[in-house]
PDB file of C-alpha atoms in Angstrom:
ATOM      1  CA  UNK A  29     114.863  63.039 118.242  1.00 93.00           C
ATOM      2  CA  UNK A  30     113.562  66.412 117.291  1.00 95.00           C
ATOM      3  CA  UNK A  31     111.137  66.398 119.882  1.00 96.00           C
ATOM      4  CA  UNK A  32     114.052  65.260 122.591  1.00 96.00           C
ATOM      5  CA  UNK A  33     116.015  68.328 120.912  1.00 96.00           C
ATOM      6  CA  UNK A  34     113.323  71.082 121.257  1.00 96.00           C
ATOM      7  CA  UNK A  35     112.317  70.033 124.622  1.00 97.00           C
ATOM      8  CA  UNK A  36     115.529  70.469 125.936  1.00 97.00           C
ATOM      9  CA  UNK A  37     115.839  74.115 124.071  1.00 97.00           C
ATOM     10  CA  UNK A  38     112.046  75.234 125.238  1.00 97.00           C
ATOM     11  CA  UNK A  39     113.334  74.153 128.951  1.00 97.00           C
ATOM     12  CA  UNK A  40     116.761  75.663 128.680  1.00 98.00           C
ATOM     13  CA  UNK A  41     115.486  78.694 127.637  1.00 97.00           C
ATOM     14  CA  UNK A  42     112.548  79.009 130.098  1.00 97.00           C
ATOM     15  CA  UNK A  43     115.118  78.354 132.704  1.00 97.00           C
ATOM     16  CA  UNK A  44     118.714  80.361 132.092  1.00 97.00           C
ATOM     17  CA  UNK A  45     117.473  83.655 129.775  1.00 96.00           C
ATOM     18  CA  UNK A  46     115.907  86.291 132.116  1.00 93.00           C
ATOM     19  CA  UNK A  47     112.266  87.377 130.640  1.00 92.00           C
ATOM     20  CA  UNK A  48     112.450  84.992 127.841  1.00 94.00           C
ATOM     21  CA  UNK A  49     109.059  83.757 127.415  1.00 92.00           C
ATOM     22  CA  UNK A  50     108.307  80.804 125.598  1.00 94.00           C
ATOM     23  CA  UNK A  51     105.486  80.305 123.236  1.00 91.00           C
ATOM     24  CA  UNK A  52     103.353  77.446 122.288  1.00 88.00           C
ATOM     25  CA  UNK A  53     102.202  74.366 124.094  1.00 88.00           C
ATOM     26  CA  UNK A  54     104.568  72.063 125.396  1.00 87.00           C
ATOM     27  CA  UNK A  55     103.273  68.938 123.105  1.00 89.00           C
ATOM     28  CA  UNK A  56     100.559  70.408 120.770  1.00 92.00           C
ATOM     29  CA  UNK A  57     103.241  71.585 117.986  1.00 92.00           C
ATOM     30  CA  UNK A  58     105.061  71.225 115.319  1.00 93.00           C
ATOM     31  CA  UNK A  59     108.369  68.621 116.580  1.00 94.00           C
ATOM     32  CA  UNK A  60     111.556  70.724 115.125  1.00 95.00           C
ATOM     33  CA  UNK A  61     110.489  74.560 116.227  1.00 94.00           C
ATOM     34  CA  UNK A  62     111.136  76.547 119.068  1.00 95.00           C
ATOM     35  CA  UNK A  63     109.427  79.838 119.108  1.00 91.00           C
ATOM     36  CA  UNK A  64     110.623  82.548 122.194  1.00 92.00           C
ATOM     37  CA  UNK A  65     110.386  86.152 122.783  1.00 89.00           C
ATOM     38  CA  UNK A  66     112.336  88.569 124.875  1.00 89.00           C
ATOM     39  CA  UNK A  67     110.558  91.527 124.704  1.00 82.00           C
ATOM     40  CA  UNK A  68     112.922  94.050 125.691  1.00 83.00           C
ATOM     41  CA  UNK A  69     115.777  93.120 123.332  1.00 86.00           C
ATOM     42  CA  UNK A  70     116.031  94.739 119.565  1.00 85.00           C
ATOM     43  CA  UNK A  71     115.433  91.201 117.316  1.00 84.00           C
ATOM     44  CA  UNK A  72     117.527  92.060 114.607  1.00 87.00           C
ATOM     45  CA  UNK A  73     120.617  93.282 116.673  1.00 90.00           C
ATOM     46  CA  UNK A  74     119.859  90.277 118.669  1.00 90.00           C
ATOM     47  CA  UNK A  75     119.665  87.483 115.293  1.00 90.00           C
ATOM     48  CA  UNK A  76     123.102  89.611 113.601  1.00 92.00           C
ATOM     49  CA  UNK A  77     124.809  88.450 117.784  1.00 94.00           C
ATOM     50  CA  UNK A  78     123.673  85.142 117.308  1.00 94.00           C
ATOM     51  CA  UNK A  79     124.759  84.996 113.852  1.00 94.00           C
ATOM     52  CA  UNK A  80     127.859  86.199 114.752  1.00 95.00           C
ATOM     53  CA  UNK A  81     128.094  83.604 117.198  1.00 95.00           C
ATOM     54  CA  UNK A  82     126.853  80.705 114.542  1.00 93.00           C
ATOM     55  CA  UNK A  83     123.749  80.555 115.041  1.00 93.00           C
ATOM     56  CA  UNK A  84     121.129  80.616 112.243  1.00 89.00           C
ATOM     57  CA  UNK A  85     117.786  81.594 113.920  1.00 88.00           C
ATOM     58  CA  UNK A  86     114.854  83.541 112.428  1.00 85.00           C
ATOM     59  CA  UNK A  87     113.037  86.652 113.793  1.00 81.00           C
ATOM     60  CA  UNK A  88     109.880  88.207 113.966  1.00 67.00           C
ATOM     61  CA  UNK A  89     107.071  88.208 112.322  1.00 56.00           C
ATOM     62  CA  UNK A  90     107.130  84.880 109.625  1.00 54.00           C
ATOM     63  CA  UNK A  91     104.479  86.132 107.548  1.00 51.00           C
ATOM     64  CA  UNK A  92     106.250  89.263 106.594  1.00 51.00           C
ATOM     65  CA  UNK A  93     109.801  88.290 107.225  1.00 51.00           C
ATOM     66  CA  UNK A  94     110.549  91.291 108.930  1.00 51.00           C
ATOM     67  CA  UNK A  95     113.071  90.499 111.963  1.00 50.00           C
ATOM     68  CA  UNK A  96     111.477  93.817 113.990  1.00 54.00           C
ATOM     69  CA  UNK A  97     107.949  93.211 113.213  1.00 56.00           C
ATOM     70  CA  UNK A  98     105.636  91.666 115.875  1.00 55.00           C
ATOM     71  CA  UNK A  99     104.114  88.399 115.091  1.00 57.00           C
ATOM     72  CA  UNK A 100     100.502  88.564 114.398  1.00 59.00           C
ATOM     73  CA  UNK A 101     100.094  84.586 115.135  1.00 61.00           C
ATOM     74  CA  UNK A 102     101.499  85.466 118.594  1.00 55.00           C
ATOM     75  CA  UNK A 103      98.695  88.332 118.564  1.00 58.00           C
ATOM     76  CA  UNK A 104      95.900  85.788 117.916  1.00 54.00           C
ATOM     77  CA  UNK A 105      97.484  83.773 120.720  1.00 60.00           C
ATOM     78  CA  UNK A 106      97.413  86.834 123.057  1.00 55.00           C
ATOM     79  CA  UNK A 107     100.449  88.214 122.930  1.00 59.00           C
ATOM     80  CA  UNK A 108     100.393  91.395 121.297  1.00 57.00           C
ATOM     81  CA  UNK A 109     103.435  93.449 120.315  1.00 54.00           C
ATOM     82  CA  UNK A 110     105.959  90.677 120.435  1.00 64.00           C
ATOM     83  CA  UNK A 111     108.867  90.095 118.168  1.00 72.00           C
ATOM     84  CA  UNK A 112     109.696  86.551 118.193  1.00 83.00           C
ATOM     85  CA  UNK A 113     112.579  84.057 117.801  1.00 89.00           C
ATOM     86  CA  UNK A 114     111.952  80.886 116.284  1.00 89.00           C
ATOM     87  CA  UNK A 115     114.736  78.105 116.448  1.00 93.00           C
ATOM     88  CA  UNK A 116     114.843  75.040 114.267  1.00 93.00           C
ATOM     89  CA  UNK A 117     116.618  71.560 114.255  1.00 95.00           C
ATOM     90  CA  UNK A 118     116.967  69.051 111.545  1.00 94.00           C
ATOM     91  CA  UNK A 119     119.061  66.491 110.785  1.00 95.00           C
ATOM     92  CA  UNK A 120     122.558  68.067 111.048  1.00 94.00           C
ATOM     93  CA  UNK A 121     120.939  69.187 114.668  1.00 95.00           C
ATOM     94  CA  UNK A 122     123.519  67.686 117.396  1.00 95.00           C
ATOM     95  CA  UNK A 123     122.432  67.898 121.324  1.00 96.00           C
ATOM     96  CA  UNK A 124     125.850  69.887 121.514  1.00 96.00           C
ATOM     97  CA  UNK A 125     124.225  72.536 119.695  1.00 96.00           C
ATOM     98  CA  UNK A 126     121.487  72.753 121.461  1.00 97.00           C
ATOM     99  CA  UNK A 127     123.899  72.796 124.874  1.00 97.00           C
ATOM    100  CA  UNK A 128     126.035  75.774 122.819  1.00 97.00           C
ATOM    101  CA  UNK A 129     123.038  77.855 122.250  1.00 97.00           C
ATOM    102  CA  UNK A 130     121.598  77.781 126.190  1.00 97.00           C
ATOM    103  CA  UNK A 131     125.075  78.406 127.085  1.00 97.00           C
ATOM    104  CA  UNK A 132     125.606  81.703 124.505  1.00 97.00           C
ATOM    105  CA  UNK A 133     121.772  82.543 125.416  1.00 96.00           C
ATOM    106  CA  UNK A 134     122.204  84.590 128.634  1.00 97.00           C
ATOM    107  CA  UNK A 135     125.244  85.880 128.705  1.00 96.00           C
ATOM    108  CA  UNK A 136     124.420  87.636 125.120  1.00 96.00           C
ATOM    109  CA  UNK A 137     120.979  88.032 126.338  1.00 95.00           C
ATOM    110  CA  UNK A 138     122.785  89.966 129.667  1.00 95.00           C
ATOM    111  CA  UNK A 139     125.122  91.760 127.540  1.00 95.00           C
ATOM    112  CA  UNK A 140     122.578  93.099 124.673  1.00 94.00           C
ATOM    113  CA  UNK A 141     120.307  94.426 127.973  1.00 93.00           C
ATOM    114  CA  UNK A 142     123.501  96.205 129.400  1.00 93.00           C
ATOM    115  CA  UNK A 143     124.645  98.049 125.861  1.00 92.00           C
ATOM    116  CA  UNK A 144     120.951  98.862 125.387  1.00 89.00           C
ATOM    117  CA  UNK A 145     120.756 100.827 129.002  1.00 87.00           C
ATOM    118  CA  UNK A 146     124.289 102.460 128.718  1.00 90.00           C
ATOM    119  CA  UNK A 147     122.425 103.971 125.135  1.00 88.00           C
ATOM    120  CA  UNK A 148     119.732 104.718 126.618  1.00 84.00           C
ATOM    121  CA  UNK A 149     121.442 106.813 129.272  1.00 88.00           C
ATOM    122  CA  UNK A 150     123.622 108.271 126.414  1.00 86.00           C
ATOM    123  CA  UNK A 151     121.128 109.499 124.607  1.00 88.00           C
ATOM    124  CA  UNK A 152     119.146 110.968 127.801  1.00 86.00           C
ATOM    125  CA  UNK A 153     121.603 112.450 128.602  1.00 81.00           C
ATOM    126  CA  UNK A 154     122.410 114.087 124.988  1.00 78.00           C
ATOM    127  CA  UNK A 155     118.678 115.299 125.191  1.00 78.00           C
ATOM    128  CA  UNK A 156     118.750 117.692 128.308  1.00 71.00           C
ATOM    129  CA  UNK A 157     121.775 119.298 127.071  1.00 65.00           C
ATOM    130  CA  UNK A 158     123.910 117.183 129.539  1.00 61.00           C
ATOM    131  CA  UNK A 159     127.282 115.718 128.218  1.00 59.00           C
TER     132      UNK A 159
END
């Protein structure tokens, strides 16, 4: 069951969030966890949206419990510098969840990448003197 549930998470989430990576072989892990990056998103403001949305996921690094810090298993795997999301199912763990979260996944994913730009442009513009 778990395995049926993470599978179709890992796949979702290769397939419908732009520049999601993710991580871990396909069979040679742990059933319940999902582990995924986007690397241009800010975790934490990213994990307080999914909260808000009702979902309970964990970010970066698990050793230090740090939601901004990169993982330094991921860096032993090769991927340095990446803050990572790691999803987990259980018992309570319905395939309707798992459908909810692929569906919030992009949009929010879409939406967090668009209020990140319009900042950045704010802000470069505040710099040069420009208003």
């Amino acid at each position: 069951r778990d395995w049926a549930l993470t599978d179709t998470i890992r796949a979702g989430i290769a397939e419908r969030v732009e520049g999601a990576r993710v991580h871990g072989h396909a069979t040679q892990r742990v059933p319940h966890l999902v582990c995924f990056s986007v690397p241009d998103l800010d975790a934490e403001i990213m994990s307080m949206a999914l909260d808000d949305r009702g979902f309970r996921i964990a970010a970066g690094s698990n050793c230090s419990g740090a939601a901004g810090e990169a993982s330094s298993v991921l860096e032993h795997m090769g991927v340095a510098s990446t803050t990572s999301f790691r999803i987990g199912v259980g018992p309570d763990t319905t395939e309707d969840d798992a459908e909810r979260l692929l569906a919030t996944l992009p949009s929010l994913v879409s939406d967090l990448r668009e209020m990140r730009a319009a900042g950045d442009a704010a802000m470069a513009r505040f710099r040069s003197g420009q208003r």
